[in-house]
Amino acid sequence: MMADVLTIDHLQKKFGKFEALKNISFSIHQGEVFGFIGPNGAGKSTTIRTLLGILKPTAGTATIFGEDAWAEAVGIHKRIAYVPGDVYLWPNLTGGEVIDFLLRLNGEAHSEKTDALIKKFDLDPTKKARTYSKGNRQKVALIAAFSSDAELYIFDEPTSGLDPLMEEVFQEEVLALKAAGKSVLLSSHILSEVERMCDRIAIIRQGEIIEIGSLQAMQQLSRSTVHVATTQDLSAIKQLPAVHQFTAKSATQATFSVDADQLGAVMTALTPLGITQLQSTPPTLEDLFLRYYNQEGDGHEQQ
Amino acid sequence: MNSSKAQNTLALTKLNLRHDWLKIVLWILGLAGLMAVAAAKFGGIYGTQKAMNTIAETLRTPAMVSLLGPFTATKPYTTAMIYGSEMMVFMGLFAAMMNLYFAVHATRAQEDTGTSELLLAHAVGRQSPLLAAIAELAIINVAAGVIEALGLQAANMPGADAAGNWLFGLGLAAFGFMFGTFALLFSQVVSNARSATILSYSWLGILFVARMGADIQDPDLTWWTIFGWIEKMELYTNNVWTPLALMLGMSVIVLAVTIALAASRDIGAGLITPRAGRARASRFLQGPLSLLARLERTSTWIWLIGMFLLGVSYGSIFGTVGDLAKANPTLSKLLGGAGTDAANKAIILAMANKLAIIFVVVATIPALLTILRLNNDEKKGYLELQHAAPISRLRLFASFAGHGLVVGSLSFLLALVGMVVAGASSATVTISAARYLRGFVGFWPALLVVCGIGALLVGLLPRLQSLVWILPIYGVISLYLGPLLDFPTWATRLTPYGWVNEVPVKAIQWAPVGWMTALACVLFVLGYLAYRRRDLTMN
C-alpha cells in the first residue's frame, strides 16, 4: 500500500449561493498519474485552486503530503509544481525571465534541463510575454514546471493551446515524471491524453465526483461495443437483458453494446448462431465520458 | 477615408456609452455639481466690494497665481470675476483628467483586453473603434459643457452673464476634449493602456508646470503653454472666445495625426515595436518584491523625478512669491526691512503649506496604484503562478503595500526636497530645510492613513477598492479650494489630509503624528488579516 500524496475529503466550495463543489473526495497515490476530467464549469479548476490554497474550502478538507492545503499552503508549495489552464504572464517580462523567476520562487535555478526544455518546446525566451500566444504562454509555465524538481505536479488543462507536436512533447515529459516516480494530477479535456497516461481517473460533474477508478475498472463497469455477423438470424439476441442499443444491419449482422460483465453470457448465446465475424471493443474514455454525461438526470441506466 | 474603414462607428459609440454611462454621469455630475455649488456659495462669501478687494489682492500674489492662474480683472470687481479666476485652472485640470481616463479607456484599454479584436472580427471598420472613442469624448464633453453652463446660469452669480457662463462651460468642454485627443494620440504611440496613461499624465503635468512658470514670469508666454489657453478666456471680464477656437483647432490637428498613426499600425501593437529582451532573468529578480520593483521600474522613476521637478518648479518661484517689496511696496515700506523679511517668510511658509498638501495628495497616487495593483494583477491572472509557489500571502501583501508606501513616501519627500533646494536659491529670505521639512513629518502620516484605508479595502472589499480614490480627490478639493469656498472645519476634516495642522508655518503636532501613524499600522494589519482569510481569484 503506497502512501497518498493528496487526499480530498468531502470538499465543498460555495461562491455566495452557488455551489461550485458539492462533494469532492478522492486521493492520489504516490507515483501515480491521476486524470481529472469533466466538462467546462464542472469544478475542475475550483478543486485545483482549493488544493493550492487560493480558495478556502467551505467544508471538508484537502490535504497534500498530509498537510492542510489552506493552512500549510507555503510549506506544501515548496514541493509542488503547477501549470494553470489560462497562463497570464506579466507583459513586460520575457519568457526567459518568467521561467527563471518561477524557478527561483521555489528555491531552484535555471539548469541544463531548463535549456533542454526550452529547446524541446521550441520557445523563444527573449520575447516579451505581451507578444506570446496562448500556447507560448503555456509553454513558459510548462517549462518552469517540468524544470523544477517537485514531488507533485498539478496540470490544469495544460495543453489546451498547444499544437499536436507540443502536446506530444508534453506527454513525453509527463511519462518521464511517471517513470521517475513523481505524482501527477492532470486535469484535461484531451481524453486520449488521459487514456494514455493516467493510472486512475476521476470524472467530475456539477461539483460532484461521479466516477473514480482505473480506466480498466471503468470499462469493466461499462459496456463493450460488439459488431457481429452470424450465419443464422440473430434478432433474438436483442431480447437478452445485457444487450443494449441493438441495431441490425441485416438479419445476420448487428451492432450492439453489452454490459462488460455479461460479455461471456452473450457470447454463449451467439455461438450456436454460427459466428462468422466478431469484433468487441471496450469503451474508450470518450464513450465513458459521454455516457456519464448523457445520463444526467435520467437515472443510472438508460435503455 | 472610405466608409468601410468607419463602418459601424455609430453602433460602437452607442456600445461605449452604454458601457460607461454610470462613470460618465458621475464625472459630469461631480464636475458640474462642484461648479454650481461653488458658484452658489461665492455670492455669500464674496458678496461685498470690500471682501472682493481683499481676495483680489490675495489672488494677485504670485503664490496664488502659481496655483490658480493670473487674476486679470480690473475694478470694480464682481463675484463672477473672482469665481472665474479661482475656478478656471482647477476645473480645467479635472476636465482634462476625465478625458484622459475615457480616451485611454475607449481605445488602448480595449485593445489590451482583446475586446477590439473581438469587435474587429465583425463588420466593423478598422478605424471605427478610434472614431467611436472620438465621438464618445465629443458627446461627454458637450454634455458636460452644457450642463456646467446651465448650472452656472441657475446659480445666477452677481456679475455673471450668459456669455460668460456659456464660455466657461463650453471652454471647459473644448479644453477637456483637447486633452482627450492628446491621450488618443499617445494611445497610438505606445502599446498598452498603462503606458498611455502615464504618458498622458506626464504631458498634462509638464504643460501645467509650464503654465505656472509662464504665469509668474510673463503672462504673454502663457499662450505657448497650451494649458494656459484656458486662462486667456478672461471669464466674465472680456469673455474672449479665441482660446476656445485654438483648443478646437489643436484638437483637429492632433486628431488628424492620431488617425493617420492609427492607420499605419496593427491592432494591439504600438508604433514603438517592443525589442527582444533578455533570455535569462537578472540576479536581482528573486521574489514578489523585486518582481514588483522590476515591473514598476519605469513608472517609479517617472514619479520620483517628476515629483522632484514639480517641487523644484514651485520652489523656484519662492523668490517672486516672497517679494513683498515688489508686490506691495507701500506695505513693505510700512513694515520696514525686518518686517518685510518676516512678512516674506510668512508668505513663503504659507505657500509651502499649500504645496505640501498638493505634494502629499499627488504622492498618494503612486502609492495607492501599487497597493490596489495587488487585486488588479490578481484579476488579470498574473499572480496565479506565484500563488502556487511557496510565497505566503503576508509576503505578497507586504510586498505590494511596502513598495507602494516607499514610492509614495519618497515621491513626497523628493517633491519637498526639490522645493527646498530651489526655494533656497530663489528666495530672498533664508528658511532652514528643517523648517520646510516639518511639512513632511506633518503630512506623511496622512499619506500612511490613506494608504492604510486602501490596504483595508484591498483585503476586505476588493470589488469596491476604487472607492479609496475619493480620499485624494476630495482631499485636494477640500484643502485647495476649501478655504476659498469657506468650507466649514468639519468638511475639511473628512479626509486624513485635513487632520494635519498648518505645517511648516506652525510647529509639528506630535500627538496626531503619533496616533495617525498608529492608526495606519492598524489599518494595514486589518487589511492583511482580511486578505489572508478570503478567496483569491476574483475573475
XYZ file of N, CA, C and O in Angstrom, chain B residues 133-198:
264
model
N -14.403 56.299 -30.191
C -13.834 56.933 -28.991
C -13.901 58.454 -29.119
O -14.235 59.154 -28.159
N -13.586 58.948 -30.322
C -13.652 60.399 -30.551
C -15.090 60.883 -30.350
O -15.332 61.885 -29.672
N -16.035 60.133 -30.914
C -17.445 60.518 -30.786
C -17.866 60.499 -29.318
O -18.542 61.417 -28.844
N -17.415 59.461 -28.595
C -17.775 59.367 -27.176
C -17.240 60.574 -26.412
O -17.962 61.201 -25.618
N -15.954 60.908 -26.671
C -15.361 62.060 -25.978
C -16.126 63.335 -26.305
O -16.383 64.167 -25.431
N -16.488 63.492 -27.601
C -17.211 64.701 -28.004
C -18.542 64.775 -27.268
O -18.909 65.827 -26.724
N -19.228 63.657 -27.209
C -20.541 63.658 -26.545
C -20.391 63.962 -25.053
O -21.105 64.796 -24.498
N -19.420 63.317 -24.417
C -19.207 63.553 -22.981
C -18.929 65.031 -22.729
O -19.512 65.653 -21.837
N -18.044 65.611 -23.542
C -17.639 66.991 -23.282
C -18.746 67.988 -23.580
O -18.919 68.955 -22.828
N -19.470 67.760 -24.671
C -20.570 68.676 -24.965
C -21.610 68.600 -23.847
O -22.070 69.627 -23.338
N -21.917 67.368 -23.431
C -22.893 67.218 -22.350
C -22.393 67.910 -21.087
O -23.127 68.668 -20.440
N -21.118 67.665 -20.746
C -20.558 68.283 -19.539
C -20.598 69.799 -19.659
O -21.023 70.496 -18.733
N -20.173 70.313 -20.813
C -20.122 71.768 -21.010
C -21.495 72.403 -20.879
O -21.660 73.431 -20.202
N -22.487 71.794 -21.523
C -23.842 72.352 -21.487
C -24.389 72.320 -20.064
O -24.933 73.312 -19.565
N -24.192 71.180 -19.393
C -24.719 71.064 -18.023
C -24.013 72.049 -17.090
O -24.648 72.689 -16.241
N -22.708 72.211 -17.273
C -21.969 73.162 -16.437
C -22.482 74.583 -16.672
O -22.699 75.350 -15.728
N -22.696 74.918 -17.954
C -23.180 76.263 -18.273
C -24.574 76.476 -17.691
O -24.861 77.536 -17.108
N -25.422 75.473 -17.825
C -26.777 75.599 -17.275
C -26.724 75.737 -15.753
O -27.489 76.510 -15.159
N -25.803 74.995 -15.139
C -25.637 75.084 -13.688
C -25.242 76.489 -13.275
O -25.743 77.034 -12.291
N -24.344 77.101 -14.056
C -23.907 78.465 -13.749
C -25.064 79.447 -13.944
O -25.235 80.378 -13.162
N -25.832 79.197 -15.011
C -26.999 80.047 -15.251
C -27.942 79.973 -14.047
O -28.428 80.989 -13.557
N -28.154 78.755 -13.570
C -29.077 78.562 -12.457
C -28.535 79.206 -11.180
O -29.290 79.755 -10.382
N -27.205 79.117 -10.992
C -26.612 79.685 -9.777
C -26.746 81.206 -9.760
O -26.805 81.809 -8.692
N -26.755 81.794 -10.942
C -27.033 83.227 -11.082
C -26.176 84.096 -10.158
O -26.691 84.859 -9.351
N -24.865 83.983 -10.338
C -23.941 84.770 -9.522
C -24.048 86.247 -9.879
O -24.258 86.582 -11.046
N -23.827 87.122 -8.886
C -23.784 88.541 -9.215
C -22.643 88.804 -10.203
O -21.522 88.339 -9.985
N -22.943 89.491 -11.268
C -21.912 89.827 -12.253
C -21.757 88.806 -13.350
O -21.026 89.027 -14.318
N -22.434 87.662 -13.215
C -22.310 86.646 -14.261
C -23.272 86.983 -15.393
O -24.391 87.439 -15.164
N -22.803 86.769 -16.619
C -23.703 86.947 -17.749
C -23.762 85.643 -18.529
O -22.908 84.760 -18.349
N -24.753 85.537 -19.383
C -24.923 84.291 -20.145
C -23.675 83.998 -20.963
O -23.219 82.850 -21.029
N -23.090 85.031 -21.568
C -21.909 84.810 -22.408
C -20.790 84.167 -21.584
O -20.155 83.199 -22.015
N -20.565 84.697 -20.383
C -19.509 84.161 -19.528
C -19.803 82.744 -19.094
O -18.924 81.875 -19.115
N -21.050 82.492 -18.708
C -21.431 81.145 -18.276
C -21.203 80.126 -19.385
O -20.657 79.051 -19.162
N -21.663 80.480 -20.586
C -21.524 79.528 -21.697
C -20.082 79.381 -22.117
O -19.630 78.299 -22.479
N -19.334 80.486 -22.046
C -17.913 80.387 -22.401
C -17.194 79.469 -21.401
O -16.345 78.662 -21.788
N -17.551 79.601 -20.129
C -16.925 78.745 -19.121
C -17.232 77.271 -19.422
O -16.329 76.437 -19.540
N -18.520 76.968 -19.562
C -18.916 75.579 -19.808
C -18.309 75.019 -21.083
O -17.659 73.967 -21.078
N -18.505 75.743 -22.177
C -18.021 75.233 -23.470
C -16.501 75.291 -23.550
O -15.874 74.446 -24.204
N -15.917 76.284 -22.889
C -14.454 76.363 -22.848
C -13.874 75.134 -22.160
O -12.907 74.536 -22.648
N -14.479 74.754 -21.048
C -14.028 73.543 -20.357
C -14.202 72.325 -21.249
O -13.351 71.434 -21.284
N -15.317 72.299 -21.981
C -15.584 71.178 -22.886
C -14.486 71.076 -23.934
O -13.922 69.999 -24.171
N -14.151 72.215 -24.553
C -13.128 72.211 -25.598
C -11.768 71.853 -25.010
O -10.987 71.099 -25.599
N -11.496 72.394 -23.820
C -10.226 72.143 -23.152
C -10.082 70.652 -22.827
O -9.060 70.022 -23.103
N -11.157 70.092 -22.249
C -11.142 68.670 -21.908
C -10.993 67.820 -23.163
O -10.178 66.892 -23.199
N -11.732 68.155 -24.197
C -11.676 67.385 -25.439
C -10.267 67.408 -26.015
O -9.759 66.388 -26.483
N -9.628 68.575 -25.950
C -8.271 68.692 -26.482
C -7.343 67.712 -25.760
O -6.553 67.006 -26.398
N -7.454 67.649 -24.434
C -6.599 66.703 -23.712
C -7.002 65.262 -24.005
O -6.150 64.361 -24.025
N -8.287 65.041 -24.266
C -8.723 63.714 -24.707
C -8.014 63.322 -25.998
O -7.549 62.189 -26.143
N -7.893 64.277 -26.918
C -7.240 63.950 -28.197
C -5.757 63.670 -27.981
O -5.188 62.807 -28.635
N -5.127 64.387 -27.037
C -3.716 64.072 -26.739
C -3.598 62.621 -26.272
O -2.702 61.887 -26.685
N -4.519 62.233 -25.387
C -4.460 60.863 -24.859
C -4.699 59.842 -25.969
O -4.079 58.777 -25.997
N -5.601 60.179 -26.912
C -5.831 59.276 -28.052
C -4.547 59.128 -28.857
O -4.192 58.038 -29.309
N -3.850 60.245 -29.016
C -2.590 60.217 -29.768
C -1.576 59.317 -29.061
O -0.972 58.435 -29.681
N -1.419 59.518 -27.758
C -0.454 58.704 -27.012
C -0.853 57.232 -27.030
O 0.006 56.350 -26.985
N -2.156 56.984 -27.080
C -2.616 55.591 -27.107
C -2.193 54.880 -28.394
O -2.130 53.659 -28.432
N -1.934 55.662 -29.442
C -1.455 55.035 -30.677
C 0.027 54.734 -30.589
O 0.525 53.792 -31.172
N 0.750 55.614 -29.867
C 2.205 55.523 -29.868
C 2.700 54.330 -29.051
O 3.541 53.567 -29.505
N 2.160 54.171 -27.857
C 2.651 53.089 -27.006
C 1.739 51.872 -27.128
O 0.686 51.945 -27.751
N 2.156 50.764 -26.522
C 1.442 49.525 -26.819
C 0.589 49.010 -25.672
O 0.139 47.879 -25.701
N 0.369 49.795 -24.630
C -0.557 49.340 -23.592
C -1.144 50.520 -22.837
O -0.603 51.630 -22.857
N -2.275 50.258 -22.177
C -3.052 51.328 -21.554
C -2.278 52.019 -20.443
O -2.355 53.236 -20.271
N -1.516 51.240 -19.705
C -0.769 51.797 -18.586
C 0.223 52.856 -19.071
O 0.265 53.970 -18.547
N 0.973 52.505 -20.096
C 1.946 53.461 -20.626
C 1.239 54.671 -21.204
O 1.718 55.799 -21.074
N 0.101 54.440 -21.864
C -0.634 55.552 -22.462
C -1.095 56.518 -21.377
O -1.015 57.746 -21.537
N -1.555 55.970 -20.245
C -1.998 56.824 -19.147
C -0.820 57.587 -18.548
O -0.909 58.802 -18.306
N 0.283 56.888 -18.348
C 1.462 57.552 -17.765
C 1.910 58.696 -18.667
O 2.166 59.817 -18.214
